[in-house]
Amino acid sequence: MLFGRRKPGYTTTVDSSVDPEQAVLDLQKAELAAKKKPKAEVFDIDAASETARRLKETGSSFDGSAAKTGEDVIAAVERETAELAAMQAAGAAPEAAETAQDEAAKPQLLDFLAGEPEAENDPFADQPTQTAPELPELTPAQELAGYIRSRSAAALITPHALLVSEVENADELLAQMPQDPQCEDIVVRAGAKDSYYYSNANMSDNYAMIAQLIEDKDLCVMFAEMVRFNARVYPSATPLKYFQRSPYGLAPEEIEQTWKTMQGRLEFADIEELTNNQNERFLFSTQYLTRRYAKAISDVDDFCD
């Protein structure tokens, strides 16, 4: 019989005075209750570590008193965490209020500028207007000197005949220039056909000589003077093609004709021709160069690049 028998795993027996079916139900309930264990709560190690760190910072300690009183460790950690959070919240509120007060106390730039009164006196409003100093009025001679300077700046010399035809009392004004310090740059150069004026501040004396020779339109004299000048100053012989360049601008036929004309005149007897080692034709002056020296300085060195 089932009733009164000892069931495996039990040390109690069924009381015969109790309803057997009720007793069996109670035993089954007790067995199910024994099998059902409460699920352990998940332990958050990170939260526990953070709580322990905060407790250490605040001077608190967890000494295991909760275990002595039967309080669960997780519950103790949660309690301590809640207390710490409450303390921080109580401290954060005044800080937030102070921060809001500080922000309100900070002046805003636009509000500050809008509230500033307008300057009563503009620092630039009362500045006196400075006018350029009045230049002294030029004399007629100085005005004429300015005209000569402008032509010199354009690489032109000014013939005396041009000045007389365009300026009233030109000779009188030209005579005043040497005594005027404002006109000391005006130079006169005598040519074969006229006198020529230029400003040595805007034109070199060498270029003025060339311009004067061109204005005289005597090509033979121009050739002789330039050949002698190059032989004396540099020294060097003058290639015939030199006169094709600016400011001469002569055609090869004009150069050949001028040289033929010079060979028959005694005043140009010192001007001679030579050919260098590159078969280029040169003119030189025997007043300043020997033929041998002129040939040596005209030859092209074969070893030069």
PDB file of C-alpha atoms in Angstrom:
ATOM      1  CA  MET A   1       0.000   0.000   0.000  1.00  0.00           C
ATOM      2  CA  LEU A   2       1.174   3.528  -0.762  1.00  0.00           C
ATOM      3  CA  PHE A   3      -0.090   4.990   2.475  1.00  0.00           C
ATOM      4  CA  GLY A   4       2.154   4.496   5.437  1.00  0.00           C
ATOM      5  CA  ARG A   5       5.184   3.608   3.291  1.00  0.00           C
ATOM      6  CA  ARG A   6       8.360   5.658   3.527  1.00  0.00           C
ATOM      7  CA  LYS A   7       8.873   7.575   0.315  1.00  0.00           C
ATOM      8  CA  PRO A   8      12.470   7.818  -0.911  1.00  0.00           C
ATOM      9  CA  GLY A   9      14.050  11.144   0.086  1.00  0.00           C
ATOM     10  CA  TYR A  10      11.768  11.822   3.031  1.00  0.00           C
ATOM     11  CA  THR A  11      12.383  11.196   6.687  1.00  0.00           C
ATOM     12  CA  THR A  12       8.770  11.805   7.774  1.00  0.00           C
ATOM     13  CA  THR A  13       5.831   9.515   7.654  1.00  0.00           C
ATOM     14  CA  VAL A  14       2.271  10.297   6.831  1.00  0.00           C
ATOM     15  CA  ASP A  15       0.024  10.759   9.802  1.00  0.00           C
ATOM     16  CA  SER A  16      -2.938   8.398   9.495  1.00  0.00           C
ATOM     17  CA  SER A  17      -5.236  10.897  11.142  1.00  0.00           C
ATOM     18  CA  VAL A  18      -4.806  13.373   8.277  1.00  0.00           C
ATOM     19  CA  ASP A  19      -6.600  13.066   5.019  1.00  0.00           C
ATOM     20  CA  PRO A  20      -4.215  11.037   2.883  1.00  0.00           C
ATOM     21  CA  GLU A  21      -4.888  12.975  -0.312  1.00  0.00           C
ATOM     22  CA  GLN A  22      -4.353  16.309   1.441  1.00  0.00           C
ATOM     23  CA  ALA A  23      -1.166  15.004   2.969  1.00  0.00           C
ATOM     24  CA  VAL A  24       0.145  13.960  -0.433  1.00  0.00           C
ATOM     25  CA  LEU A  25      -0.671  17.387  -1.869  1.00  0.00           C
ATOM     26  CA  ASP A  26       1.110  19.123   0.999  1.00  0.00           C
ATOM     27  CA  LEU A  27       4.176  16.961   0.527  1.00  0.00           C
ATOM     28  CA  GLN A  28       4.248  17.702  -3.209  1.00  0.00           C
ATOM     29  CA  LYS A  29       3.954  21.423  -2.536  1.00  0.00           C
ATOM     30  CA  ALA A  30       6.791  21.238  -0.051  1.00  0.00           C
ATOM     31  CA  GLU A  31       8.918  19.369  -2.574  1.00  0.00           C
ATOM     32  CA  LEU A  32       8.237  21.931  -5.306  1.00  0.00           C
ATOM     33  CA  ALA A  33       8.985  24.783  -2.906  1.00  0.00           C
ATOM     34  CA  ALA A  34      12.268  23.148  -1.954  1.00  0.00           C
ATOM     35  CA  LYS A  35      13.263  22.791  -5.629  1.00  0.00           C
ATOM     36  CA  LYS A  36      12.431  26.421  -6.438  1.00  0.00           C
ATOM     37  CA  LYS A  37      15.379  28.533  -5.303  1.00  0.00           C
ATOM     38  CA  PRO A  38      15.287  32.292  -5.622  1.00  0.00           C
ATOM     39  CA  LYS A  39      17.229  33.561  -8.713  1.00  0.00           C
ATOM     40  CA  ALA A  40      20.424  35.296  -7.700  1.00  0.00           C
ATOM     41  CA  GLU A  41      20.552  38.932  -8.651  1.00  0.00           C
ATOM     42  CA  VAL A  42      23.213  39.894 -11.185  1.00  0.00           C
ATOM     43  CA  PHE A  43      26.215  41.473  -9.480  1.00  0.00           C
ATOM     44  CA  ASP A  44      27.590  44.446 -11.369  1.00  0.00           C
ATOM     45  CA  ILE A  45      31.310  44.433 -10.617  1.00  0.00           C
ATOM     46  CA  ASP A  46      31.859  47.816 -12.347  1.00  0.00           C
ATOM     47  CA  ALA A  47      29.166  49.495 -10.276  1.00  0.00           C
ATOM     48  CA  ALA A  48      30.518  47.914  -7.104  1.00  0.00           C
ATOM     49  CA  SER A  49      34.060  49.088  -7.903  1.00  0.00           C
ATOM     50  CA  GLU A  50      32.871  52.621  -8.606  1.00  0.00           C
ATOM     51  CA  THR A  51      30.892  52.660  -5.362  1.00  0.00           C
ATOM     52  CA  ALA A  52      33.901  51.418  -3.405  1.00  0.00           C
ATOM     53  CA  ARG A  53      36.060  54.166  -4.989  1.00  0.00           C
ATOM     54  CA  ARG A  54      33.552  56.868  -4.106  1.00  0.00           C
ATOM     55  CA  LEU A  55      33.208  55.514  -0.548  1.00  0.00           C
ATOM     56  CA  LYS A  56      36.966  55.706  -0.221  1.00  0.00           C
ATOM     57  CA  GLU A  57      37.013  59.294  -1.486  1.00  0.00           C
ATOM     58  CA  THR A  58      34.277  60.324   0.966  1.00  0.00           C
ATOM     59  CA  GLY A  59      35.957  58.559   3.893  1.00  0.00           C
ATOM     60  CA  SER A  60      33.318  55.827   4.212  1.00  0.00           C
ATOM     61  CA  SER A  61      34.110  52.130   4.322  1.00  0.00           C
ATOM     62  CA  PHE A  62      32.238  48.917   3.913  1.00  0.00           C
ATOM     63  CA  ASP A  63      33.373  46.838   6.849  1.00  0.00           C
ATOM     64  CA  GLY A  64      31.117  43.846   6.401  1.00  0.00           C
ATOM     65  CA  SER A  65      28.643  44.938   9.068  1.00  0.00           C
ATOM     66  CA  ALA A  66      25.870  44.222   6.613  1.00  0.00           C
ATOM     67  CA  ALA A  67      26.905  40.612   6.481  1.00  0.00           C
ATOM     68  CA  LYS A  68      26.746  40.453  10.279  1.00  0.00           C
ATOM     69  CA  THR A  69      23.196  41.803  10.244  1.00  0.00           C
ATOM     70  CA  GLY A  70      22.203  39.500   7.440  1.00  0.00           C
ATOM     71  CA  GLU A  71      21.971  42.258   4.802  1.00  0.00           C
ATOM     72  CA  ASP A  72      22.753  41.140   1.265  1.00  0.00           C
ATOM     73  CA  VAL A  73      26.042  42.529  -0.148  1.00  0.00           C
ATOM     74  CA  ILE A  74      24.396  43.783  -3.338  1.00  0.00           C
ATOM     75  CA  ALA A  75      21.709  45.510  -1.313  1.00  0.00           C
ATOM     76  CA  ALA A  76      24.383  47.169   0.819  1.00  0.00           C
ATOM     77  CA  VAL A  77      26.242  48.374  -2.269  1.00  0.00           C
ATOM     78  CA  GLU A  78      23.030  49.722  -3.771  1.00  0.00           C
ATOM     79  CA  ARG A  79      22.197  51.486  -0.518  1.00  0.00           C
ATOM     80  CA  GLU A  80      25.624  53.073  -0.338  1.00  0.00           C
ATOM     81  CA  THR A  81      25.378  54.085  -3.994  1.00  0.00           C
ATOM     82  CA  ALA A  82      21.984  55.663  -3.468  1.00  0.00           C
ATOM     83  CA  GLU A  83      23.241  57.600  -0.457  1.00  0.00           C
ATOM     84  CA  LEU A  84      26.266  58.838  -2.394  1.00  0.00           C
ATOM     85  CA  ALA A  85      24.085  59.881  -5.346  1.00  0.00           C
ATOM     86  CA  ALA A  86      21.837  61.796  -2.978  1.00  0.00           C
ATOM     87  CA  MET A  87      24.848  63.599  -1.493  1.00  0.00           C
ATOM     88  CA  GLN A  88      26.136  64.530  -4.946  1.00  0.00           C
ATOM     89  CA  ALA A  89      22.728  65.753  -6.061  1.00  0.00           C
ATOM     90  CA  ALA A  90      22.498  67.946  -2.988  1.00  0.00           C
ATOM     91  CA  GLY A  91      25.931  69.401  -3.764  1.00  0.00           C
ATOM     92  CA  ALA A  92      25.291  69.802  -7.532  1.00  0.00           C
ATOM     93  CA  ALA A  93      22.246  71.980  -7.047  1.00  0.00           C
ATOM     94  CA  PRO A  94      24.136  74.868  -5.434  1.00  0.00           C
ATOM     95  CA  GLU A  95      26.900  74.538  -8.061  1.00  0.00           C
ATOM     96  CA  ALA A  96      24.337  74.707 -10.883  1.00  0.00           C
ATOM     97  CA  ALA A  97      22.807  77.764  -9.296  1.00  0.00           C
ATOM     98  CA  GLU A  98      26.229  79.416  -8.990  1.00  0.00           C
ATOM     99  CA  THR A  99      27.013  78.578 -12.649  1.00  0.00           C
ATOM    100  CA  ALA A 100      23.728  80.094 -13.814  1.00  0.00           C
ATOM    101  CA  GLN A 101      24.433  83.164 -11.692  1.00  0.00           C
ATOM    102  CA  ASP A 102      27.936  83.508 -13.185  1.00  0.00           C
ATOM    103  CA  GLU A 103      26.592  83.199 -16.739  1.00  0.00           C
ATOM    104  CA  ALA A 104      24.012  85.857 -15.996  1.00  0.00           C
ATOM    105  CA  ALA A 105      26.711  88.107 -14.548  1.00  0.00           C
ATOM    106  CA  LYS A 106      28.900  87.901 -17.686  1.00  0.00           C
ATOM    107  CA  PRO A 107      28.439  90.987 -19.874  1.00  0.00           C
ATOM    108  CA  GLN A 108      27.328  90.351 -23.429  1.00  0.00           C
ATOM    109  CA  LEU A 109      29.394  92.221 -26.041  1.00  0.00           C
ATOM    110  CA  LEU A 110      26.466  93.463 -28.122  1.00  0.00           C
ATOM    111  CA  ASP A 111      24.535  94.552 -25.033  1.00  0.00           C
ATOM    112  CA  PHE A 112      27.635  96.295 -23.715  1.00  0.00           C
ATOM    113  CA  LEU A 113      28.198  98.166 -26.978  1.00  0.00           C
ATOM    114  CA  ALA A 114      24.541  99.082 -27.235  1.00  0.00           C
ATOM    115  CA  GLY A 115      24.566 100.485 -23.710  1.00  0.00           C
ATOM    116  CA  GLU A 116      27.701 102.572 -24.213  1.00  0.00           C
ATOM    117  CA  PRO A 117      27.052 106.272 -24.756  1.00  0.00           C
ATOM    118  CA  GLU A 118      28.082 107.698 -28.085  1.00  0.00           C
ATOM    119  CA  ALA A 119      31.370 109.541 -28.139  1.00  0.00           C
ATOM    120  CA  GLU A 120      30.796 113.201 -27.740  1.00  0.00           C
ATOM    121  CA  ASN A 121      33.893 114.170 -29.676  1.00  0.00           C
ATOM    122  CA  ASP A 122      34.996 112.283 -32.755  1.00  0.00           C
ATOM    123  CA  PRO A 123      38.831 112.173 -32.604  1.00  0.00           C
ATOM    124  CA  PHE A 124      38.954 112.663 -36.362  1.00  0.00           C
ATOM    125  CA  ALA A 125      36.202 115.234 -36.677  1.00  0.00           C
ATOM    126  CA  ASP A 126      38.221 118.226 -35.568  1.00  0.00           C
ATOM    127  CA  GLN A 127      41.410 117.385 -37.427  1.00  0.00           C
ATOM    128  CA  PRO A 128      42.512 120.417 -39.386  1.00  0.00           C
ATOM    129  CA  THR A 129      42.627 120.000 -43.124  1.00  0.00           C
ATOM    130  CA  GLN A 130      46.222 120.156 -44.288  1.00  0.00           C
ATOM    131  CA  THR A 131      46.747 121.700 -47.671  1.00  0.00           C
ATOM    132  CA  ALA A 132      49.793 121.053 -49.785  1.00  0.00           C
ATOM    133  CA  PRO A 133      52.349 123.822 -49.590  1.00  0.00           C
ATOM    134  CA  GLU A 134      52.179 126.187 -52.475  1.00  0.00           C
ATOM    135  CA  LEU A 135      55.027 125.722 -54.905  1.00  0.00           C
ATOM    136  CA  PRO A 136      56.914 128.819 -55.900  1.00  0.00           C
ATOM    137  CA  GLU A 137      55.917 130.136 -59.277  1.00  0.00           C
ATOM    138  CA  LEU A 138      58.365 129.152 -61.999  1.00  0.00           C
ATOM    139  CA  THR A 139      60.231 131.772 -63.884  1.00  0.00           C
ATOM    140  CA  PRO A 140      60.073 131.759 -67.711  1.00  0.00           C
ATOM    141  CA  ALA A 141      63.641 130.422 -67.842  1.00  0.00           C
ATOM    142  CA  GLN A 142      62.729 127.548 -65.505  1.00  0.00           C
ATOM    143  CA  GLU A 143      59.675 126.727 -67.619  1.00  0.00           C
ATOM    144  CA  LEU A 144      61.893 126.562 -70.687  1.00  0.00           C
ATOM    145  CA  ALA A 145      64.299 124.285 -68.820  1.00  0.00           C
ATOM    146  CA  GLY A 146      61.390 121.998 -68.031  1.00  0.00           C
ATOM    147  CA  TYR A 147      60.558 121.762 -71.720  1.00  0.00           C
ATOM    148  CA  ILE A 148      64.160 120.753 -72.511  1.00  0.00           C
ATOM    149  CA  ARG A 149      64.060 118.142 -69.731  1.00  0.00           C
ATOM    150  CA  SER A 150      60.900 116.562 -71.114  1.00  0.00           C
ATOM    151  CA  ARG A 151      62.513 116.148 -74.536  1.00  0.00           C
ATOM    152  CA  SER A 152      65.674 114.688 -72.993  1.00  0.00           C
ATOM    153  CA  ALA A 153      63.543 112.162 -71.102  1.00  0.00           C
ATOM    154  CA  ALA A 154      62.163 111.145 -74.508  1.00  0.00           C
ATOM    155  CA  ALA A 155      65.745 110.625 -75.851  1.00  0.00           C
ATOM    156  CA  LEU A 156      65.629 113.824 -77.898  1.00  0.00           C
ATOM    157  CA  ILE A 157      68.023 116.730 -77.871  1.00  0.00           C
ATOM    158  CA  THR A 158      66.640 120.191 -78.532  1.00  0.00           C
ATOM    159  CA  PRO A 159      68.143 122.272 -81.385  1.00  0.00           C
ATOM    160  CA  HIS A 160      68.559 125.978 -80.807  1.00  0.00           C
ATOM    161  CA  ALA A 161      66.622 126.672 -83.991  1.00  0.00           C
ATOM    162  CA  LEU A 162      63.604 124.854 -82.555  1.00  0.00           C
ATOM    163  CA  LEU A 163      63.624 126.931 -79.372  1.00  0.00           C
ATOM    164  CA  VAL A 164      63.880 130.219 -81.228  1.00  0.00           C
ATOM    165  CA  SER A 165      60.970 129.318 -83.483  1.00  0.00           C
ATOM    166  CA  GLU A 166      58.658 128.263 -80.646  1.00  0.00           C
ATOM    167  CA  VAL A 167      59.593 130.429 -77.621  1.00  0.00           C
ATOM    168  CA  GLU A 168      59.550 134.211 -77.444  1.00  0.00           C
ATOM    169  CA  ASN A 169      62.800 135.712 -76.131  1.00  0.00           C
ATOM    170  CA  ALA A 170      64.404 132.254 -76.205  1.00  0.00           C
ATOM    171  CA  ASP A 171      67.964 133.582 -76.337  1.00  0.00           C
ATOM    172  CA  GLU A 172      67.383 135.801 -73.301  1.00  0.00           C
ATOM    173  CA  LEU A 173      65.939 132.919 -71.304  1.00  0.00           C
ATOM    174  CA  LEU A 174      68.764 130.575 -72.334  1.00  0.00           C
ATOM    175  CA  ALA A 175      71.282 133.159 -71.156  1.00  0.00           C
ATOM    176  CA  GLN A 176      69.625 133.214 -67.693  1.00  0.00           C
ATOM    177  CA  MET A 177      69.926 129.455 -67.130  1.00  0.00           C
ATOM    178  CA  PRO A 178      73.631 129.238 -66.158  1.00  0.00           C
ATOM    179  CA  GLN A 179      73.002 131.621 -63.198  1.00  0.00           C
ATOM    180  CA  ASP A 180      69.860 129.786 -62.020  1.00  0.00           C
ATOM    181  CA  PRO A 181      70.512 126.792 -59.655  1.00  0.00           C
ATOM    182  CA  GLN A 182      67.211 125.261 -60.785  1.00  0.00           C
ATOM    183  CA  CYS A 183      68.593 125.021 -64.337  1.00  0.00           C
ATOM    184  CA  GLU A 184      72.080 123.695 -63.670  1.00  0.00           C
ATOM    185  CA  ASP A 185      71.303 120.349 -65.392  1.00  0.00           C
ATOM    186  CA  ILE A 186      70.744 122.055 -68.768  1.00  0.00           C
ATOM    187  CA  VAL A 187      73.791 121.565 -71.029  1.00  0.00           C
ATOM    188  CA  VAL A 188      74.505 122.964 -74.470  1.00  0.00           C
ATOM    189  CA  ARG A 189      76.502 121.078 -77.106  1.00  0.00           C
ATOM    190  CA  ALA A 190      77.828 122.702 -80.263  1.00  0.00           C
ATOM    191  CA  GLY A 191      77.300 120.753 -83.440  1.00  0.00           C
ATOM    192  CA  ALA A 192      78.384 121.255 -87.026  1.00  0.00           C
ATOM    193  CA  LYS A 193      75.070 122.791 -88.048  1.00  0.00           C
ATOM    194  CA  ASP A 194      73.519 124.051 -84.789  1.00  0.00           C
ATOM    195  CA  SER A 195      73.748 124.154 -80.992  1.00  0.00           C
ATOM    196  CA  TYR A 196      71.814 121.526 -79.053  1.00  0.00           C
ATOM    197  CA  TYR A 197      70.419 121.569 -75.512  1.00  0.00           C
ATOM    198  CA  TYR A 198      69.715 118.629 -73.222  1.00  0.00           C
ATOM    199  CA  SER A 199      69.372 117.770 -69.518  1.00  0.00           C
ATOM    200  CA  ASN A 200      72.230 115.653 -68.175  1.00  0.00           C
ATOM    201  CA  ALA A 201      69.833 114.473 -65.461  1.00  0.00           C
ATOM    202  CA  ASN A 202      67.775 112.679 -68.135  1.00  0.00           C
ATOM    203  CA  MET A 203      70.371 111.970 -70.840  1.00  0.00           C
ATOM    204  CA  SER A 204      74.015 110.892 -70.681  1.00  0.00           C
ATOM    205  CA  ASP A 205      76.695 112.995 -72.337  1.00  0.00           C
ATOM    206  CA  ASN A 206      77.674 110.072 -74.563  1.00  0.00           C
ATOM    207  CA  TYR A 207      74.135 109.652 -75.860  1.00  0.00           C
ATOM    208  CA  ALA A 208      73.849 113.416 -76.362  1.00  0.00           C
ATOM    209  CA  MET A 209      76.970 113.283 -78.540  1.00  0.00           C
ATOM    210  CA  ILE A 210      75.447 110.529 -80.668  1.00  0.00           C
ATOM    211  CA  ALA A 211      72.136 112.386 -80.913  1.00  0.00           C
ATOM    212  CA  GLN A 212      73.951 115.570 -81.946  1.00  0.00           C
ATOM    213  CA  LEU A 213      75.840 113.744 -84.688  1.00  0.00           C
ATOM    214  CA  ILE A 214      72.599 112.260 -85.965  1.00  0.00           C
ATOM    215  CA  GLU A 215      70.886 115.676 -85.906  1.00  0.00           C
ATOM    216  CA  ASP A 216      73.738 117.163 -87.925  1.00  0.00           C
ATOM    217  CA  LYS A 217      73.009 114.538 -90.565  1.00  0.00           C
ATOM    218  CA  ASP A 218      76.680 114.316 -91.565  1.00  0.00           C
ATOM    219  CA  LEU A 219      77.252 110.583 -91.671  1.00  0.00           C
ATOM    220  CA  CYS A 220      80.965 110.796 -92.395  1.00  0.00           C
ATOM    221  CA  VAL A 221      81.588 112.955 -89.325  1.00  0.00           C
ATOM    222  CA  MET A 222      79.360 110.709 -87.258  1.00  0.00           C
ATOM    223  CA  PHE A 223      81.279 107.591 -88.310  1.00  0.00           C
ATOM    224  CA  ALA A 224      84.665 109.205 -87.596  1.00  0.00           C
ATOM    225  CA  GLU A 225      83.635 110.579 -84.196  1.00  0.00           C
ATOM    226  CA  MET A 226      82.175 107.261 -82.992  1.00  0.00           C
ATOM    227  CA  VAL A 227      85.141 105.213 -84.221  1.00  0.00           C
ATOM    228  CA  ARG A 228      87.568 107.579 -82.460  1.00  0.00           C
ATOM    229  CA  PHE A 229      85.436 107.619 -79.304  1.00  0.00           C
ATOM    230  CA  ASN A 230      85.324 103.800 -79.050  1.00  0.00           C
ATOM    231  CA  ALA A 231      89.082 103.511 -79.713  1.00  0.00           C
ATOM    232  CA  ARG A 232      89.922 106.137 -77.086  1.00  0.00           C
ATOM    233  CA  VAL A 233      87.484 105.189 -74.284  1.00  0.00           C
ATOM    234  CA  TYR A 234      87.145 101.401 -74.283  1.00  0.00           C
ATOM    235  CA  PRO A 235      89.508 100.776 -76.339  1.00  0.00           C
ATOM    236  CA  SER A 236      87.990  98.789 -79.181  1.00  0.00           C
ATOM    237  CA  ALA A 237      87.506  98.705 -82.925  1.00  0.00           C
ATOM    238  CA  THR A 238      84.025  99.487 -84.249  1.00  0.00           C
ATOM    239  CA  PRO A 239      82.246  96.878 -86.403  1.00  0.00           C
ATOM    240  CA  LEU A 240      80.581  98.319 -89.480  1.00  0.00           C
ATOM    241  CA  LYS A 241      77.276  96.623 -88.570  1.00  0.00           C
ATOM    242  CA  TYR A 242      77.339  98.703 -85.359  1.00  0.00           C
ATOM    243  CA  PHE A 243      75.714 101.561 -87.297  1.00  0.00           C
ATOM    244  CA  GLN A 244      72.718  99.409 -88.154  1.00  0.00           C
ATOM    245  CA  ARG A 245      71.673  99.469 -84.488  1.00  0.00           C
ATOM    246  CA  SER A 246      69.646 102.101 -82.631  1.00  0.00           C
ATOM    247  CA  PRO A 247      69.880 105.049 -82.503  1.00  0.00           C
ATOM    248  CA  TYR A 248      71.632 105.133 -85.895  1.00  0.00           C
ATOM    249  CA  GLY A 249      69.401 102.725 -87.762  1.00  0.00           C
ATOM    250  CA  LEU A 250      71.309 102.912 -91.062  1.00  0.00           C
ATOM    251  CA  ALA A 251      70.792 100.461 -93.878  1.00  0.00           C
ATOM    252  CA  PRO A 252      73.805  98.388 -95.057  1.00  0.00           C
ATOM    253  CA  GLU A 253      73.860 100.354 -98.335  1.00  0.00           C
ATOM    254  CA  GLU A 254      74.103 103.678 -96.441  1.00  0.00           C
ATOM    255  CA  ILE A 255      76.969 102.320 -94.333  1.00  0.00           C
ATOM    256  CA  GLU A 256      78.924 101.198 -97.384  1.00  0.00           C
ATOM    257  CA  GLN A 257      78.386 104.523 -99.145  1.00  0.00           C
ATOM    258  CA  THR A 258      79.462 106.534 -96.114  1.00  0.00           C
ATOM    259  CA  TRP A 259      82.651 104.503 -95.688  1.00  0.00           C
ATOM    260  CA  LYS A 260      83.598 104.961 -99.363  1.00  0.00           C
ATOM    261  CA  THR A 261      83.096 108.712 -99.026  1.00  0.00           C
ATOM    262  CA  MET A 262      85.312 108.886 -95.927  1.00  0.00           C
ATOM    263  CA  GLN A 263      88.230 107.118 -97.625  1.00  0.00           C
ATOM    264  CA  GLY A 264      88.777 110.012-100.029  1.00  0.00           C
ATOM    265  CA  ARG A 265      88.893 112.801 -97.411  1.00  0.00           C
ATOM    266  CA  LEU A 266      91.987 113.865 -95.506  1.00  0.00           C
ATOM    267  CA  GLU A 267      90.140 114.696 -92.259  1.00  0.00           C
ATOM    268  CA  PHE A 268      89.303 110.999 -91.932  1.00  0.00           C
ATOM    269  CA  ALA A 269      92.742 109.673 -92.830  1.00  0.00           C
ATOM    270  CA  ASP A 270      93.184 108.064 -89.368  1.00  0.00           C
ATOM    271  CA  ILE A 271      90.141 105.818 -89.913  1.00  0.00           C
ATOM    272  CA  GLU A 272      91.139 102.419 -91.331  1.00  0.00           C
ATOM    273  CA  GLU A 273      89.452  99.071 -91.926  1.00  0.00           C
ATOM    274  CA  LEU A 274      90.426  95.538 -90.823  1.00  0.00           C
ATOM    275  CA  THR A 275      88.874  92.071 -90.952  1.00  0.00           C
ATOM    276  CA  ASN A 276      88.978  89.788 -87.909  1.00  0.00           C
ATOM    277  CA  ASN A 277      89.347  85.987 -87.829  1.00  0.00           C
ATOM    278  CA  GLN A 278      85.578  85.584 -88.259  1.00  0.00           C
ATOM    279  CA  ASN A 279      85.685  87.638 -91.499  1.00  0.00           C
ATOM    280  CA  GLU A 280      83.811  90.556 -89.855  1.00  0.00           C
ATOM    281  CA  ARG A 281      84.723  94.118 -90.922  1.00  0.00           C
ATOM    282  CA  PHE A 282      85.823  96.722 -88.354  1.00  0.00           C
ATOM    283  CA  LEU A 283      86.892 100.392 -88.394  1.00  0.00           C
ATOM    284  CA  PHE A 284      89.535 101.781 -86.005  1.00  0.00           C
ATOM    285  CA  SER A 285      91.455 105.019 -85.496  1.00  0.00           C
ATOM    286  CA  THR A 286      95.221 105.017 -85.790  1.00  0.00           C
ATOM    287  CA  GLN A 287      95.272 107.981 -83.403  1.00  0.00           C
ATOM    288  CA  TYR A 288      94.551 105.595 -80.508  1.00  0.00           C
ATOM    289  CA  LEU A 289      95.148 102.020 -81.778  1.00  0.00           C
ATOM    290  CA  THR A 290      97.789 100.274 -83.851  1.00  0.00           C
ATOM    291  CA  ARG A 291      96.594  97.902 -86.524  1.00  0.00           C
ATOM    292  CA  ARG A 292      98.131  94.923 -84.715  1.00  0.00           C
ATOM    293  CA  TYR A 293      96.446  95.810 -81.414  1.00  0.00           C
ATOM    294  CA  ALA A 294      93.110  96.573 -83.090  1.00  0.00           C
ATOM    295  CA  LYS A 295      93.288  93.200 -84.873  1.00  0.00           C
ATOM    296  CA  ALA A 296      94.092  91.377 -81.631  1.00  0.00           C
ATOM    297  CA  ILE A 297      91.149  92.832 -79.716  1.00  0.00           C
ATOM    298  CA  SER A 298      88.800  92.244 -82.653  1.00  0.00           C
ATOM    299  CA  ASP A 299      89.598  88.558 -83.170  1.00  0.00           C
ATOM    300  CA  VAL A 300      87.298  86.028 -81.536  1.00  0.00           C
ATOM    301  CA  ASP A 301      89.036  83.560 -79.222  1.00  0.00           C
ATOM    302  CA  ASP A 302      88.517  80.045 -80.595  1.00  0.00           C
ATOM    303  CA  PHE A 303      88.572  78.628 -77.085  1.00  0.00           C
ATOM    304  CA  CYS A 304      85.741  80.825 -75.850  1.00  0.00           C
ATOM    305  CA  ASP A 305      82.229  79.431 -75.723  1.00  0.00           C
TER     306      ASP A 305
END
